[in-house]
Amino acid sequence: MKYLYHGSVTQNIKTLEPRKRFTPNGEINYSAIYATPSIGFAVCHSFPWSTNEGVDLSIEDGKIKMVIPKDLEGRLLVPISVYKIEDTNFELTKEESTGYTWHSIKPAGILEEIQYKNVLEAMKEKQCGN
């Protein structure tokens, strides 16, 4: 692996900084940047959601599956960006069950930004969803 991807509702970021937020199984209690080798998986993590709200993200037969409750579908209409970064300083996040999440506690410079009109458009292009 050489590159990872990070999805965000914030556009035009120049450097990703470690932040403390929802983490896999609530087991990581420090600030970090989360990224993935899959652009589609980054798209699915580009907007705010949690499993407590009924969102389910899984990998089935190598395909990304995401189930979003109807009352949260409005969150899919916001613009997003997916940032390409080098995998330097990142390690596999063992607490996350899909094996698609990596993290770093050091800032990461952006190599490329891919902007999307909204999450739905990005999910369709990257063939992920339910």
Tab-separated table of N, CA, C and O in Angstrom:
chain	number	residue	atom	x	y	z
A	1	MET	N	0.847	-1.171	0.000
A	1	MET	CA	0.000	0.000	0.000
A	1	MET	C	0.892	1.234	0.000
A	1	MET	O	1.921	1.265	0.645
A	2	LYS	N	0.443	2.247	-0.698
A	2	LYS	CA	1.205	3.466	-0.797
A	2	LYS	C	0.367	4.674	-0.397
A	2	LYS	O	0.885	5.631	0.163
A	3	TYR	N	-0.939	4.595	-0.683
A	3	TYR	CA	-1.818	5.721	-0.420
A	3	TYR	C	-3.028	5.270	0.389
A	3	TYR	O	-3.458	4.124	0.316
A	4	LEU	N	-3.571	6.226	1.131
A	4	LEU	CA	-4.809	6.021	1.869
A	4	LEU	C	-5.743	7.171	1.528
A	4	LEU	O	-5.321	8.183	0.948
A	5	TYR	N	-7.008	7.024	1.910
A	5	TYR	CA	-8.023	8.032	1.605
A	5	TYR	C	-8.807	8.379	2.862
A	5	TYR	O	-9.115	7.511	3.684
A	6	HIS	N	-9.135	9.651	2.994
A	6	HIS	CA	-9.886	10.160	4.138
A	6	HIS	C	-11.055	10.981	3.606
A	6	HIS	O	-10.855	11.899	2.806
A	7	GLY	N	-12.272	10.648	4.028
A	7	GLY	CA	-13.453	11.387	3.594
A	7	GLY	C	-13.877	12.420	4.618
A	7	GLY	O	-13.722	12.214	5.821
A	8	SER	N	-14.416	13.553	4.126
A	8	SER	CA	-14.803	14.640	5.028
A	8	SER	C	-15.867	15.533	4.394
A	8	SER	O	-15.904	15.692	3.176
A	9	VAL	N	-16.709	16.138	5.230
A	9	VAL	CA	-17.647	17.153	4.753
A	9	VAL	C	-16.943	18.500	4.625
A	9	VAL	O	-17.499	19.447	4.063
A	10	THR	N	-15.712	18.611	5.119
A	10	THR	CA	-14.926	19.841	5.003
A	10	THR	C	-14.091	19.771	3.741
A	10	THR	O	-13.346	18.820	3.537
A	11	GLN	N	-14.245	20.785	2.913
A	11	GLN	CA	-13.488	20.812	1.665
A	11	GLN	C	-12.298	21.765	1.781
A	11	GLN	O	-12.233	22.601	2.671
A	12	ASN	N	-11.349	21.596	0.871
A	12	ASN	CA	-10.160	22.443	0.760
A	12	ASN	C	-9.220	22.355	1.958
A	12	ASN	O	-8.560	23.326	2.310
A	13	ILE	N	-9.124	21.182	2.564
A	13	ILE	CA	-8.169	20.959	3.652
A	13	ILE	C	-6.770	20.807	3.045
A	13	ILE	O	-6.599	20.148	2.025
A	14	LYS	N	-5.779	21.394	3.680
A	14	LYS	CA	-4.390	21.280	3.198
A	14	LYS	C	-3.593	20.253	3.991
A	14	LYS	O	-2.703	19.604	3.469
A	15	THR	N	-3.917	20.106	5.280
A	15	THR	CA	-3.251	19.141	6.149
A	15	THR	C	-4.294	18.525	7.070
A	15	THR	O	-5.089	19.252	7.678
A	16	LEU	N	-4.310	17.195	7.173
A	16	LEU	CA	-5.204	16.528	8.123
A	16	LEU	C	-4.529	16.527	9.487
A	16	LEU	O	-3.358	16.163	9.609
A	17	GLU	N	-5.263	16.960	10.491
A	17	GLU	CA	-4.769	17.000	11.863
A	17	GLU	C	-5.484	15.938	12.682
A	17	GLU	O	-6.683	15.709	12.495
A	18	PRO	N	-4.783	15.284	13.594
A	18	PRO	CA	-5.450	14.302	14.467
A	18	PRO	C	-6.573	14.951	15.273
A	18	PRO	O	-6.439	16.072	15.754
A	19	ARG	N	-7.711	14.250	15.361
A	19	ARG	CA	-8.877	14.724	16.107
A	19	ARG	C	-9.413	13.576	16.940
A	19	ARG	O	-9.294	12.413	16.571
A	20	LYS	N	-10.065	13.915	18.025
A	20	LYS	CA	-10.730	12.898	18.840
A	20	LYS	C	-12.195	12.899	18.433
A	20	LYS	O	-12.860	13.928	18.439
A	21	ARG	N	-12.716	11.736	18.047
A	21	ARG	CA	-14.097	11.600	17.598
A	21	ARG	C	-14.537	10.165	17.822
A	21	ARG	O	-13.822	9.389	18.433
A	22	PHE	N	-15.685	9.811	17.276
A	22	PHE	CA	-16.146	8.430	17.394
A	22	PHE	C	-15.084	7.505	16.835
A	22	PHE	O	-14.517	7.761	15.782
A	23	THR	N	-14.814	6.440	17.552
A	23	THR	CA	-13.799	5.485	17.115
A	23	THR	C	-14.359	4.072	17.138
A	23	THR	O	-15.348	3.809	17.821
A	24	PRO	N	-13.746	3.161	16.390
A	24	PRO	CA	-14.229	1.783	16.349
A	24	PRO	C	-14.386	1.184	17.747
A	24	PRO	O	-13.443	1.187	18.526
A	25	ASN	N	-15.578	0.752	18.041
A	25	ASN	CA	-15.907	0.128	19.324
A	25	ASN	C	-15.607	1.012	20.531
A	25	ASN	O	-15.537	0.533	21.648
A	26	GLY	N	-15.373	2.310	20.317
A	26	GLY	CA	-15.077	3.216	21.409
A	26	GLY	C	-13.780	2.911	22.127
A	26	GLY	O	-13.545	3.377	23.237
A	27	GLU	N	-12.894	2.136	21.493
A	27	GLU	CA	-11.688	1.650	22.165
A	27	GLU	C	-10.466	2.551	22.009
A	27	GLU	O	-9.477	2.351	22.699
A	28	ILE	N	-10.521	3.522	21.131
A	28	ILE	CA	-9.368	4.401	20.946
A	28	ILE	C	-9.685	5.719	21.645
A	28	ILE	O	-10.631	6.405	21.290
A	29	ASN	N	-8.888	6.063	22.644
A	29	ASN	CA	-9.163	7.243	23.453
A	29	ASN	C	-8.121	8.340	23.258
A	29	ASN	O	-7.718	8.989	24.210
A	30	TYR	N	-7.647	8.517	22.044
A	30	TYR	CA	-6.684	9.560	21.758
A	30	TYR	C	-7.006	10.170	20.395
A	30	TYR	O	-7.757	9.606	19.614
A	31	SER	N	-6.445	11.332	20.127
A	31	SER	CA	-6.661	12.000	18.845
A	31	SER	C	-5.928	11.251	17.743
A	31	SER	O	-4.796	10.807	17.934
A	32	ALA	N	-6.586	11.114	16.586
A	32	ALA	CA	-5.986	10.409	15.459
A	32	ALA	C	-6.637	10.865	14.152
A	32	ALA	O	-7.689	11.498	14.154
A	33	ILE	N	-5.994	10.518	13.058
A	33	ILE	CA	-6.551	10.665	11.718
A	33	ILE	C	-6.914	9.256	11.274
A	33	ILE	O	-6.124	8.332	11.442
A	34	TYR	N	-8.095	9.089	10.690
A	34	TYR	CA	-8.507	7.781	10.192
A	34	TYR	C	-8.535	7.816	8.674
A	34	TYR	O	-8.985	8.787	8.069
A	35	ALA	N	-8.047	6.751	8.069
A	35	ALA	CA	-7.985	6.667	6.612
A	35	ALA	C	-8.126	5.200	6.212
A	35	ALA	O	-8.100	4.304	7.052
A	36	THR	N	-8.270	4.970	4.918
A	36	THR	CA	-8.517	3.639	4.397
A	36	THR	C	-7.890	3.489	3.011
A	36	THR	O	-7.763	4.478	2.286
A	37	PRO	N	-7.524	2.281	2.618
A	37	PRO	CA	-7.030	2.080	1.260
A	37	PRO	C	-8.148	2.099	0.213
A	37	PRO	O	-7.881	2.098	-0.983
A	38	SER	N	-9.407	2.142	0.640
A	38	SER	CA	-10.559	2.109	-0.267
A	38	SER	C	-11.234	3.476	-0.363
A	38	SER	O	-11.733	4.004	0.640
A	39	ILE	N	-11.287	4.038	-1.575
A	39	ILE	CA	-11.976	5.321	-1.759
A	39	ILE	C	-13.448	5.182	-1.373
A	39	ILE	O	-14.013	6.049	-0.717
A	40	GLY	N	-14.083	4.079	-1.738
A	40	GLY	CA	-15.492	3.859	-1.401
A	40	GLY	C	-15.727	3.836	0.098
A	40	GLY	O	-16.710	4.386	0.605
A	41	PHE	N	-14.833	3.213	0.840
A	41	PHE	CA	-14.951	3.158	2.300
A	41	PHE	C	-14.768	4.559	2.883
A	41	PHE	O	-15.447	4.946	3.832
A	42	ALA	N	-13.858	5.359	2.296
A	42	ALA	CA	-13.673	6.752	2.736
A	42	ALA	C	-14.943	7.562	2.497
A	42	ALA	O	-15.337	8.371	3.331
A	43	VAL	N	-15.597	7.339	1.360
A	43	VAL	CA	-16.863	8.016	1.064
A	43	VAL	C	-17.880	7.702	2.157
A	43	VAL	O	-18.577	8.595	2.651
A	44	CYS	N	-17.969	6.448	2.558
A	44	CYS	CA	-18.939	6.037	3.580
A	44	CYS	C	-18.641	6.643	4.944
A	44	CYS	O	-19.522	6.717	5.793
A	45	HIS	N	-17.426	7.080	5.156
A	45	HIS	CA	-17.063	7.715	6.427
A	45	HIS	C	-16.926	9.228	6.293
A	45	HIS	O	-16.438	9.887	7.211
A	46	SER	N	-17.361	9.781	5.187
A	46	SER	CA	-17.157	11.208	4.939
A	46	SER	C	-18.133	12.104	5.673
A	46	SER	O	-17.887	13.284	5.847
A	47	PHE	N	-19.245	11.572	6.130
A	47	PHE	CA	-20.264	12.381	6.802
A	47	PHE	C	-20.505	11.828	8.201
A	47	PHE	O	-20.191	10.671	8.481
A	48	PRO	N	-21.036	12.643	9.114
A	48	PRO	CA	-21.206	12.178	10.495
A	48	PRO	C	-22.329	11.145	10.649
A	48	PRO	O	-23.443	11.374	10.174
A	49	TRP	N	-22.014	10.028	11.294
A	49	TRP	CA	-23.006	8.991	11.605
A	49	TRP	C	-22.434	8.090	12.691
A	49	TRP	O	-21.241	8.101	12.946
A	50	SER	N	-23.309	7.318	13.300
A	50	SER	CA	-22.852	6.332	14.275
A	50	SER	C	-23.743	5.102	14.213
A	50	SER	O	-24.885	5.169	13.754
A	51	THR	N	-23.223	3.994	14.657
A	51	THR	CA	-24.009	2.760	14.674
A	51	THR	C	-25.174	2.882	15.656
A	51	THR	O	-26.196	2.237	15.462
A	52	ASN	N	-25.033	3.724	16.667
A	52	ASN	CA	-26.128	3.942	17.619
A	52	ASN	C	-27.362	4.531	16.944
A	52	ASN	O	-28.473	4.420	17.465
A	53	GLU	N	-27.172	5.169	15.795
A	53	GLU	CA	-28.280	5.762	15.047
A	53	GLU	C	-28.895	4.765	14.065
A	53	GLU	O	-29.802	5.104	13.331
A	54	GLY	N	-28.362	3.565	14.021
A	54	GLY	CA	-28.898	2.543	13.127
A	54	GLY	C	-28.157	2.399	11.815
A	54	GLY	O	-28.584	1.655	10.930
A	55	VAL	N	-27.038	3.082	11.649
A	55	VAL	CA	-26.233	2.950	10.430
A	55	VAL	C	-25.401	1.679	10.546
A	55	VAL	O	-24.825	1.386	11.592
A	56	ASP	N	-25.360	0.925	9.456
A	56	ASP	CA	-24.585	-0.319	9.441
A	56	ASP	C	-23.667	-0.311	8.224
A	56	ASP	O	-24.135	-0.190	7.087
A	57	LEU	N	-22.385	-0.427	8.456
A	57	LEU	CA	-21.391	-0.467	7.385
A	57	LEU	C	-20.654	-1.790	7.481
A	57	LEU	O	-20.171	-2.169	8.540
A	58	SER	N	-20.601	-2.507	6.347
A	58	SER	CA	-19.929	-3.800	6.336
A	58	SER	C	-19.281	-4.040	4.979
A	58	SER	O	-19.543	-3.322	4.019
A	59	ILE	N	-18.445	-5.067	4.945
A	59	ILE	CA	-17.836	-5.510	3.699
A	59	ILE	C	-18.335	-6.932	3.471
A	59	ILE	O	-18.121	-7.800	4.305
A	60	GLU	N	-19.024	-7.137	2.349
A	60	GLU	CA	-19.552	-8.462	2.022
A	60	GLU	C	-19.055	-8.873	0.649
A	60	GLU	O	-19.316	-8.180	-0.327
A	61	ASP	N	-18.338	-9.974	0.590
A	61	ASP	CA	-17.742	-10.458	-0.657
A	61	ASP	C	-16.913	-9.369	-1.341
A	61	ASP	O	-16.966	-9.201	-2.553
A	62	GLY	N	-16.178	-8.609	-0.537
A	62	GLY	CA	-15.321	-7.561	-1.071
A	62	GLY	C	-16.046	-6.292	-1.474
A	62	GLY	O	-15.422	-5.360	-1.976
A	63	LYS	N	-17.370	-6.238	-1.277
A	63	LYS	CA	-18.149	-5.054	-1.638
A	63	LYS	C	-18.593	-4.310	-0.382
A	63	LYS	O	-18.938	-4.915	0.623
A	64	ILE	N	-18.575	-2.999	-0.478
A	64	ILE	CA	-18.973	-2.156	0.648
A	64	ILE	C	-20.493	-2.070	0.688
A	64	ILE	O	-21.130	-1.738	-0.317
A	65	LYS	N	-21.056	-2.373	1.838
A	65	LYS	CA	-22.501	-2.298	2.046
A	65	LYS	C	-22.767	-1.318	3.172
A	65	LYS	O	-22.143	-1.404	4.230
A	66	MET	N	-23.700	-0.392	2.942
A	66	MET	CA	-24.052	0.576	3.966
A	66	MET	C	-25.555	0.712	4.017
A	66	MET	O	-26.200	0.946	3.002
A	67	VAL	N	-26.109	0.556	5.214
A	67	VAL	CA	-27.542	0.717	5.426
A	67	VAL	C	-27.727	1.960	6.279
A	67	VAL	O	-27.112	2.093	7.346
A	68	ILE	N	-28.553	2.880	5.776
A	68	ILE	CA	-28.800	4.154	6.454
A	68	ILE	C	-30.295	4.298	6.705
A	68	ILE	O	-31.092	4.209	5.767
A	69	PRO	N	-30.703	4.523	7.947
A	69	PRO	CA	-32.127	4.725	8.233
A	69	PRO	C	-32.701	5.906	7.448
A	69	PRO	O	-31.999	6.898	7.198
A	70	LYS	N	-33.954	5.806	7.053
A	70	LYS	CA	-34.615	6.843	6.250
A	70	LYS	C	-34.477	8.232	6.871
A	70	LYS	O	-34.263	9.205	6.162
A	71	ASP	N	-34.616	8.316	8.198
A	71	ASP	CA	-34.582	9.639	8.828
A	71	ASP	C	-33.190	10.285	8.810
A	71	ASP	O	-33.047	11.461	9.138
A	72	LEU	N	-32.168	9.562	8.388
A	72	LEU	CA	-30.811	10.123	8.288
A	72	LEU	C	-30.396	10.395	6.843
A	72	LEU	O	-29.297	10.906	6.603
A	73	GLU	N	-31.252	10.068	5.875
A	73	GLU	CA	-30.878	10.194	4.465
A	73	GLU	C	-30.542	11.622	4.057
A	73	GLU	O	-29.800	11.841	3.113
A	74	GLY	N	-31.062	12.608	4.776
A	74	GLY	CA	-30.741	14.002	4.469
A	74	GLY	C	-29.257	14.303	4.609
A	74	GLY	O	-28.725	15.198	3.941
A	75	ARG	N	-28.576	13.556	5.439
A	75	ARG	CA	-27.129	13.748	5.623
A	75	ARG	C	-26.343	13.383	4.362
A	75	ARG	O	-25.184	13.770	4.219
A	76	LEU	N	-26.962	12.634	3.465
A	76	LEU	CA	-26.282	12.213	2.233
A	76	LEU	C	-26.281	13.301	1.166
A	76	LEU	O	-25.689	13.123	0.105
A	77	LEU	N	-26.919	14.411	1.433
A	77	LEU	CA	-27.063	15.461	0.432
A	77	LEU	C	-26.047	16.589	0.575
A	77	LEU	O	-26.143	17.594	-0.118
A	78	VAL	N	-25.066	16.430	1.438
A	78	VAL	CA	-24.054	17.462	1.645
A	78	VAL	C	-22.840	17.206	0.758
A	78	VAL	O	-22.504	16.055	0.462
A	79	PRO	N	-22.164	18.280	0.331
A	79	PRO	CA	-20.928	18.103	-0.434
A	79	PRO	C	-19.852	17.452	0.433
A	79	PRO	O	-19.794	17.687	1.647
A	80	ILE	N	-19.003	16.645	-0.188
A	80	ILE	CA	-17.893	16.007	0.536
A	80	ILE	C	-16.627	16.051	-0.309
A	80	ILE	O	-16.669	16.304	-1.510
A	81	SER	N	-15.532	15.780	0.357
A	81	SER	CA	-14.246	15.597	-0.314
A	81	SER	C	-13.619	14.311	0.185
A	81	SER	O	-13.803	13.927	1.338
A	82	VAL	N	-12.886	13.660	-0.698
A	82	VAL	CA	-12.062	12.521	-0.314
A	82	VAL	C	-10.623	12.945	-0.575
A	82	VAL	O	-10.286	13.410	-1.667
A	83	TYR	N	-9.802	12.821	0.460
A	83	TYR	CA	-8.415	13.256	0.403
A	83	TYR	C	-7.481	12.060	0.259
A	83	TYR	O	-7.573	11.096	1.012
A	84	LYS	N	-6.585	12.149	-0.698
A	84	LYS	CA	-5.553	11.134	-0.901
A	84	LYS	C	-4.321	11.559	-0.114
A	84	LYS	O	-3.859	12.707	-0.234
A	85	ILE	N	-3.798	10.625	0.699
A	85	ILE	CA	-2.635	10.908	1.530
A	85	ILE	C	-1.659	9.736	1.452
A	85	ILE	O	-2.038	8.631	1.076
A	86	GLU	N	-0.412	9.976	1.795
A	86	GLU	CA	0.567	8.883	1.866
A	86	GLU	C	0.290	8.054	3.109
A	86	GLU	O	-0.191	8.567	4.120
A	87	ASP	N	0.614	6.777	3.050
A	87	ASP	CA	0.358	5.888	4.185
A	87	ASP	C	1.431	5.978	5.281
A	87	ASP	O	1.354	5.291	6.294
A	88	THR	N	2.408	6.852	5.120
A	88	THR	CA	3.459	7.044	6.111
A	88	THR	C	2.849	7.390	7.467
A	88	THR	O	1.935	8.213	7.543
A	89	ASN	N	3.333	6.781	8.510
A	89	ASN	CA	2.900	7.008	9.897
A	89	ASN	C	1.534	6.407	10.222
A	89	ASN	O	1.015	6.632	11.315
A	90	PHE	N	0.926	5.656	9.315
A	90	PHE	CA	-0.367	5.025	9.581
A	90	PHE	C	-0.177	3.556	9.921
A	90	PHE	O	0.714	2.897	9.394
A	91	GLU	N	-1.045	3.062	10.798
A	91	GLU	CA	-1.040	1.637	11.132
A	91	GLU	C	-2.475	1.126	11.128
A	91	GLU	O	-3.424	1.884	11.328
A	92	LEU	N	-2.606	-0.160	10.896
A	92	LEU	CA	-3.920	-0.788	10.875
A	92	LEU	C	-4.610	-0.601	12.224
A	92	LEU	O	-4.003	-0.792	13.272
A	93	THR	N	-5.870	-0.225	12.187
A	93	THR	CA	-6.668	-0.058	13.403
A	93	THR	C	-7.294	-1.406	13.732
A	93	THR	O	-8.329	-1.774	13.177
A	94	LYS	N	-6.662	-2.148	14.607
A	94	LYS	CA	-7.089	-3.505	14.926
A	94	LYS	C	-8.464	-3.563	15.579
A	94	LYS	O	-9.159	-4.563	15.491
A	95	GLU	N	-8.864	-2.476	16.242
A	95	GLU	CA	-10.156	-2.441	16.916
A	95	GLU	C	-11.341	-2.385	15.940
A	95	GLU	O	-12.475	-2.605	16.322
A	96	GLU	N	-11.079	-2.086	14.681
A	96	GLU	CA	-12.131	-1.961	13.670
A	96	GLU	C	-12.240	-3.285	12.920
A	96	GLU	O	-11.259	-3.761	12.362
A	97	SER	N	-13.414	-3.870	12.904
A	97	SER	CA	-13.588	-5.259	12.459
A	97	SER	C	-13.470	-5.512	10.956
A	97	SER	O	-13.216	-6.639	10.550
A	98	THR	N	-13.642	-4.503	10.093
A	98	THR	CA	-13.589	-4.767	8.652
A	98	THR	C	-12.160	-4.911	8.128
A	98	THR	O	-11.951	-5.474	7.059
A	99	GLY	N	-11.190	-4.347	8.850
A	99	GLY	CA	-9.813	-4.366	8.360
A	99	GLY	C	-9.529	-3.289	7.337
A	99	GLY	O	-8.473	-3.280	6.710
A	100	TYR	N	-10.452	-2.346	7.163
A	100	TYR	CA	-10.290	-1.286	6.173
A	100	TYR	C	-9.897	0.050	6.789
A	100	TYR	O	-9.816	1.047	6.097
A	101	THR	N	-9.660	0.095	8.094
A	101	THR	CA	-9.361	1.360	8.760
A	101	THR	C	-7.938	1.398	9.281
A	101	THR	O	-7.481	0.480	9.943
A	102	TRP	N	-7.263	2.493	8.971
A	102	TRP	CA	-5.907	2.758	9.421
A	102	TRP	C	-5.938	4.070	10.192
A	102	TRP	O	-6.828	4.898	9.985
A	103	HIS	N	-4.978	4.294	11.059
A	103	HIS	CA	-4.942	5.549	11.808
A	103	HIS	C	-3.511	6.017	12.039
A	103	HIS	O	-2.564	5.233	11.980
A	104	SER	N	-3.402	7.320	12.316
A	104	SER	CA	-2.116	7.939	12.630
A	104	SER	C	-2.352	9.028	13.667
A	104	SER	O	-3.404	9.679	13.670
A	105	ILE	N	-1.370	9.243	14.509
A	105	ILE	CA	-1.468	10.324	15.487
A	105	ILE	C	-0.651	11.540	15.035
A	105	ILE	O	-0.536	12.520	15.756
A	106	LYS	N	-0.113	11.475	13.807
A	106	LYS	CA	0.672	12.583	13.262
A	106	LYS	C	-0.088	13.244	12.114
A	106	LYS	O	-0.821	12.583	11.389
A	107	PRO	N	0.082	14.552	11.911
A	107	PRO	CA	-0.565	15.236	10.786
A	107	PRO	C	-0.166	14.603	9.449
A	107	PRO	O	0.909	14.008	9.326
A	108	ALA	N	-1.051	14.732	8.462
A	108	ALA	CA	-0.798	14.177	7.129
A	108	ALA	C	-1.098	15.231	6.068
A	108	ALA	O	-2.185	15.832	6.070
A	109	GLY	N	-0.156	15.452	5.176
A	109	GLY	CA	-0.357	16.394	4.074
A	109	GLY	C	-1.241	15.779	2.996
A	109	GLY	O	-1.216	14.570	2.772
A	110	ILE	N	-2.004	16.615	2.337
A	110	ILE	CA	-2.924	16.183	1.279
A	110	ILE	C	-2.173	16.116	-0.052
A	110	ILE	O	-1.523	17.072	-0.460
A	111	LEU	N	-2.291	14.984	-0.743
A	111	LEU	CA	-1.706	14.832	-2.073
A	111	LEU	C	-2.698	15.213	-3.164
A	111	LEU	O	-2.324	15.742	-4.207
A	112	GLU	N	-3.981	14.922	-2.897
A	112	GLU	CA	-5.031	15.191	-3.886
A	112	GLU	C	-6.370	15.283	-3.159
A	112	GLU	O	-6.604	14.579	-2.186
A	113	GLU	N	-7.239	16.163	-3.649
A	113	GLU	CA	-8.592	16.275	-3.123
A	113	GLU	C	-9.577	15.983	-4.254
A	113	GLU	O	-9.482	16.562	-5.332
A	114	ILE	N	-10.503	15.072	-3.997
A	114	ILE	CA	-11.563	14.757	-4.960
A	114	ILE	C	-12.862	15.259	-4.355
A	114	ILE	O	-13.283	14.798	-3.292
A	115	GLN	N	-13.488	16.247	-5.005
A	115	GLN	CA	-14.725	16.824	-4.481
A	115	GLN	C	-15.933	16.182	-5.155
A	115	GLN	O	-15.908	15.881	-6.348
A	116	TYR	N	-16.983	15.990	-4.355
A	116	TYR	CA	-18.246	15.435	-4.844
A	116	TYR	C	-19.384	16.368	-4.481
A	116	TYR	O	-19.356	17.005	-3.416
A	117	LYS	N	-20.376	16.423	-5.352
A	117	LYS	CA	-21.560	17.259	-5.129
A	117	LYS	C	-22.257	16.873	-3.828
A	117	LYS	O	-22.730	17.721	-3.087
A	118	ASN	N	-22.316	15.568	-3.555
A	118	ASN	CA	-22.908	15.084	-2.305
A	118	ASN	C	-22.490	13.631	-2.072
A	118	ASN	O	-21.877	13.006	-2.928
A	119	VAL	N	-22.827	13.133	-0.884
A	119	VAL	CA	-22.440	11.771	-0.506
A	119	VAL	C	-23.078	10.747	-1.455
A	119	VAL	O	-22.419	9.794	-1.879
A	120	LEU	N	-24.353	10.943	-1.806
A	120	LEU	CA	-25.052	10.000	-2.696
A	120	LEU	C	-24.329	9.845	-4.033
A	120	LEU	O	-24.143	8.732	-4.512
A	121	GLU	N	-23.940	10.983	-4.627
A	121	GLU	CA	-23.223	10.941	-5.905
A	121	GLU	C	-21.923	10.143	-5.765
A	121	GLU	O	-21.592	9.320	-6.621
A	122	ALA	N	-21.199	10.390	-4.687
A	122	ALA	CA	-19.938	9.685	-4.470
A	122	ALA	C	-20.164	8.197	-4.251
A	122	ALA	O	-19.424	7.366	-4.779
A	123	MET	N	-21.215	7.840	-3.496
A	123	MET	CA	-21.524	6.421	-3.250
A	123	MET	C	-21.867	5.704	-4.544
A	123	MET	O	-21.433	4.576	-4.771
A	124	LYS	N	-22.628	6.356	-5.402
A	124	LYS	CA	-22.988	5.747	-6.691
A	124	LYS	C	-21.752	5.545	-7.556
A	124	LYS	O	-21.555	4.500	-8.158
A	125	GLU	N	-20.897	6.570	-7.621
A	125	GLU	CA	-19.685	6.476	-8.439
A	125	GLU	C	-18.753	5.378	-7.937
A	125	GLU	O	-18.144	4.656	-8.727
A	126	LYS	N	-18.642	5.229	-6.634
A	126	LYS	CA	-17.736	4.238	-6.057
A	126	LYS	C	-18.425	2.908	-5.768
A	126	LYS	O	-17.831	2.012	-5.183
A	127	GLN	N	-19.671	2.784	-6.215
A	127	GLN	CA	-20.454	1.537	-6.109
A	127	GLN	C	-20.484	0.987	-4.689
A	127	GLN	O	-20.152	-0.161	-4.442
A	128	CYS	N	-20.896	1.847	-3.777
A	128	CYS	CA	-21.072	1.384	-2.399
A	128	CYS	C	-22.446	1.831	-1.918
A	128	CYS	O	-22.990	2.818	-2.369
A	129	GLY	N	-23.008	1.073	-1.043
A	129	GLY	CA	-24.327	1.368	-0.503
A	129	GLY	C	-25.115	0.093	-0.344
A	129	GLY	O	-24.580	-1.011	-0.397
A	130	ASN	N	-26.414	0.259	-0.154
A	130	ASN	CA	-27.251	-0.936	0.074
A	130	ASN	C	-27.898	-1.421	-1.204
A	130	ASN	O	-27.773	-0.889	-2.240
